[in-house]
JSON list of C-alpha atoms in Angstrom, two decimals:
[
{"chain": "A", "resi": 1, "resn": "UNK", "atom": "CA", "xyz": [-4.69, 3.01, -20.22]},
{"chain": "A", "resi": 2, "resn": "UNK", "atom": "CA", "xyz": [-6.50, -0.03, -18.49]},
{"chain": "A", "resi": 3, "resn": "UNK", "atom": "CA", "xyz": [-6.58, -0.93, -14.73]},
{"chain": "A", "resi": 4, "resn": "UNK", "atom": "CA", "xyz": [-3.54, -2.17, -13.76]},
{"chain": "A", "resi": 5, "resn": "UNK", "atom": "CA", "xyz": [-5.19, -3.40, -10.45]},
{"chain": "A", "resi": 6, "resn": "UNK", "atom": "CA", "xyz": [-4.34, -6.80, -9.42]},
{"chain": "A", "resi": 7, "resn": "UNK", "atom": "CA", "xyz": [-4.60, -9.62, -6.32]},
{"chain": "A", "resi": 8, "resn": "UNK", "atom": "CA", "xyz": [-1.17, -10.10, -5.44]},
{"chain": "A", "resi": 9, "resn": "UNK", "atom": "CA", "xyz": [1.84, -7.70, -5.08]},
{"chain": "A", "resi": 10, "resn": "UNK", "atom": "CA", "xyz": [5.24, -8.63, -5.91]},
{"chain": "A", "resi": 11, "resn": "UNK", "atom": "CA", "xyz": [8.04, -6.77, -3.43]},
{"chain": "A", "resi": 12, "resn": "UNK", "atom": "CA", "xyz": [11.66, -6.88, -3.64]},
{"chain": "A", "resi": 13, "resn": "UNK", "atom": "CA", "xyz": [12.73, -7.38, -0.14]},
{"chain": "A", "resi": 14, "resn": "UNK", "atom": "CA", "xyz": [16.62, -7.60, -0.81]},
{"chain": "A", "resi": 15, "resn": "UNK", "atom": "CA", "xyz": [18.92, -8.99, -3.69]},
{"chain": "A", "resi": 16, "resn": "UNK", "atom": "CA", "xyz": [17.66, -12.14, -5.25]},
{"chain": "A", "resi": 17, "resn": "UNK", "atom": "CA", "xyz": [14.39, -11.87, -3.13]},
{"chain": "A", "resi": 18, "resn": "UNK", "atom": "CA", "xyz": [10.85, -10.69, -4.16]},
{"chain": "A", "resi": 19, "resn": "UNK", "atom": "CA", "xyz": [7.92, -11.51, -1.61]},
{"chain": "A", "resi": 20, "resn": "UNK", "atom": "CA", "xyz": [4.64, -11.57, -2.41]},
{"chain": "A", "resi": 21, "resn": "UNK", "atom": "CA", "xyz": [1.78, -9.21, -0.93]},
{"chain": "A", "resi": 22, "resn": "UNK", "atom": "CA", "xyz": [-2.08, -10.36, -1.23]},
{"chain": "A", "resi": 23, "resn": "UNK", "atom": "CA", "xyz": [-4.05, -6.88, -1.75]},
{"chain": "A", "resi": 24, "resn": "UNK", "atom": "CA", "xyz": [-6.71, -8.13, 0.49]},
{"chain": "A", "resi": 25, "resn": "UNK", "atom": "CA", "xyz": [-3.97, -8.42, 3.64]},
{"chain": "A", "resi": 26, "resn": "UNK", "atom": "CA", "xyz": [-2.94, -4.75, 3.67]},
{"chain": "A", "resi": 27, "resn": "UNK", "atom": "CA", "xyz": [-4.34, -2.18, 5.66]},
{"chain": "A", "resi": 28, "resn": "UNK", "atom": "CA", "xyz": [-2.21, 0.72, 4.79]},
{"chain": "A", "resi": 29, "resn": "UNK", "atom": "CA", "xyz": [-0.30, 2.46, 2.54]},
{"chain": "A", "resi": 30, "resn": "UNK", "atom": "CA", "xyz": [2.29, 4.97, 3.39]},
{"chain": "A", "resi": 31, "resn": "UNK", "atom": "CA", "xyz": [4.83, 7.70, 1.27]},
{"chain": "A", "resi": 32, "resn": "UNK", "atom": "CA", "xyz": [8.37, 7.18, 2.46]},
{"chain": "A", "resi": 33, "resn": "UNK", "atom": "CA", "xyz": [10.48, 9.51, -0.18]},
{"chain": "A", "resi": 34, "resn": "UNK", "atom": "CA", "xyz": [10.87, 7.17, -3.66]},
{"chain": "A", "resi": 35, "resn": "UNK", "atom": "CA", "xyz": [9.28, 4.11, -1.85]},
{"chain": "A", "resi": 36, "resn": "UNK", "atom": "CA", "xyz": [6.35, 3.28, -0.56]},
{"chain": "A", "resi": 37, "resn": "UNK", "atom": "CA", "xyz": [5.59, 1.16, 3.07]},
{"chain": "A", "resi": 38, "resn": "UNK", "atom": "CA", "xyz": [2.89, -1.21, 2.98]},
{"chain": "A", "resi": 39, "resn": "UNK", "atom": "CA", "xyz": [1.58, -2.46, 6.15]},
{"chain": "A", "resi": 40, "resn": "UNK", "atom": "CA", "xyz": [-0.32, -5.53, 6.86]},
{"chain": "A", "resi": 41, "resn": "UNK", "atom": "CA", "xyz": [-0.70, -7.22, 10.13]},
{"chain": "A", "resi": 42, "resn": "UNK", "atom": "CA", "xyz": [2.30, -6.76, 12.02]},
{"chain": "A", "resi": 43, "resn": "UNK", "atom": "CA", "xyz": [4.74, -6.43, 9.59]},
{"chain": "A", "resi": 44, "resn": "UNK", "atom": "CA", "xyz": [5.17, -3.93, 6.79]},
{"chain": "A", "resi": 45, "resn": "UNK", "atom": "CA", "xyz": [7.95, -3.69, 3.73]},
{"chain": "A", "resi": 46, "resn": "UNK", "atom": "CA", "xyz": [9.56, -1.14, 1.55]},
{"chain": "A", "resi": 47, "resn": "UNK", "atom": "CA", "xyz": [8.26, -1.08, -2.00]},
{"chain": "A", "resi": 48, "resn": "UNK", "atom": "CA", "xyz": [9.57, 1.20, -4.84]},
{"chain": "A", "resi": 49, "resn": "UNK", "atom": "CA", "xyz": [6.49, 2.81, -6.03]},
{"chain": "A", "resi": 50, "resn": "UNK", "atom": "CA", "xyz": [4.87, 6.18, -5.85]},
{"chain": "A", "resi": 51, "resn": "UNK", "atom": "CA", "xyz": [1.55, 6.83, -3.99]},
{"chain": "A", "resi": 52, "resn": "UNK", "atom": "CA", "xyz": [0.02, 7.57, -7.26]},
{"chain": "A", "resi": 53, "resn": "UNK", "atom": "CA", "xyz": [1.22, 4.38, -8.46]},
{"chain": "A", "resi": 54, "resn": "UNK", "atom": "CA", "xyz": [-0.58, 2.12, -5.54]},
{"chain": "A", "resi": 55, "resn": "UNK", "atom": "CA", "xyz": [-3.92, 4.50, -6.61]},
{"chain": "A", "resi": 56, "resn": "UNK", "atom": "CA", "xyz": [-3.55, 2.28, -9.60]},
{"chain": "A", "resi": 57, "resn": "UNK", "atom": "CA", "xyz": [-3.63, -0.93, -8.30]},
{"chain": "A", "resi": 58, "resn": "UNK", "atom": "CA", "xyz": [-5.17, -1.17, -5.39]},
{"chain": "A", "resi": 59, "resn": "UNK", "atom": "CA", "xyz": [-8.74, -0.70, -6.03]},
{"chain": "A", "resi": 60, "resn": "UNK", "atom": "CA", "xyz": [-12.43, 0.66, -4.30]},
{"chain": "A", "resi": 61, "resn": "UNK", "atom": "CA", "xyz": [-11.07, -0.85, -0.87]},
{"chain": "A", "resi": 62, "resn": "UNK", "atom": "CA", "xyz": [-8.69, 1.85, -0.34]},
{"chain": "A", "resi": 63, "resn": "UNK", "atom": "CA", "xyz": [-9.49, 5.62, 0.02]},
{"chain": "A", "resi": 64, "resn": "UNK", "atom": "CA", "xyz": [-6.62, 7.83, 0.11]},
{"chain": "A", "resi": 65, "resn": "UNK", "atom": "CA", "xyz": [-6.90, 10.34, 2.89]},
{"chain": "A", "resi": 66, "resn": "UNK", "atom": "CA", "xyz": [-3.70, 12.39, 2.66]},
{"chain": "A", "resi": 67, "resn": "UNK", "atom": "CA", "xyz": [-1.29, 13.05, 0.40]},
{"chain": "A", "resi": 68, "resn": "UNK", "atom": "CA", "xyz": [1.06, 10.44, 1.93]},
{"chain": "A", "resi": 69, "resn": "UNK", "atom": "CA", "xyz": [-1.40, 7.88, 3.12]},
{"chain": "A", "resi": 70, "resn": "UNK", "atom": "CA", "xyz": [-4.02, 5.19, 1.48]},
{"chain": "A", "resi": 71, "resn": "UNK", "atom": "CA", "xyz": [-5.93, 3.41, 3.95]},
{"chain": "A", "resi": 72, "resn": "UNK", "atom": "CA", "xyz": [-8.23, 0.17, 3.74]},
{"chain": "A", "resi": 73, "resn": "UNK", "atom": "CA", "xyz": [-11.76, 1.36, 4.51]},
{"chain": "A", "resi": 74, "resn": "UNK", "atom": "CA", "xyz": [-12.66, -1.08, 6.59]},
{"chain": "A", "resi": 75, "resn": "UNK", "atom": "CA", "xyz": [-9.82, 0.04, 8.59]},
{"chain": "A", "resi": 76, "resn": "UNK", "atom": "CA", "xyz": [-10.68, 3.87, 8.56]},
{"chain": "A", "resi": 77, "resn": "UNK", "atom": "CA", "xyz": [-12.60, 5.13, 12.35]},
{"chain": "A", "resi": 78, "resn": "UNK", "atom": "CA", "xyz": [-12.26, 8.61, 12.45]},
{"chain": "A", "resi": 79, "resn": "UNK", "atom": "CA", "xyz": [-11.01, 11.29, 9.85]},
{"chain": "A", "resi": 80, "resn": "UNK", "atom": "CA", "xyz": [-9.88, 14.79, 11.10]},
{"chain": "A", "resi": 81, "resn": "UNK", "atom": "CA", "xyz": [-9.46, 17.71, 9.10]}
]
């Protein structure tokens, strides 16, 4: 299957509305049950997506560092085990 990665991603924020998230803004990603929350600068939004999925298309930026959580390694200080 080819790289689904992209620049932009498109979020359904309610009915009738979709907003759209540059890749290069977001800083985290985090599992919350059938949805994902994506965080960038002081906001984040609910996106209906697995974990697995975001692996996909966010790309060599982001290091997943827990079963529930991709960060942006630029973003990443310290990492406990």
């Amino acid at each position: 299957m080819g790289s689904m990665r992209r620049n932009i991603i498109a979020v359904k924020t309610r009915p009738g509305e979709v907003r759209f998230v540059s890749v290069a803004s977001i800083e985290r990603v985090e599992a919350f049950g059938n949805y994902v929350k994506i965080y960038f600068g002081n906001e984040h939004v609910l996106h209906r997506a697995t974990l697995s999925d975001m692996e996909e298309i966010l790309d060599d930026r982001f290091i997943r560092i827990h079963r529930s959580h991709i960060v942006k390694r630029d973003h990443l200080r310290k990492l406990l085990s």
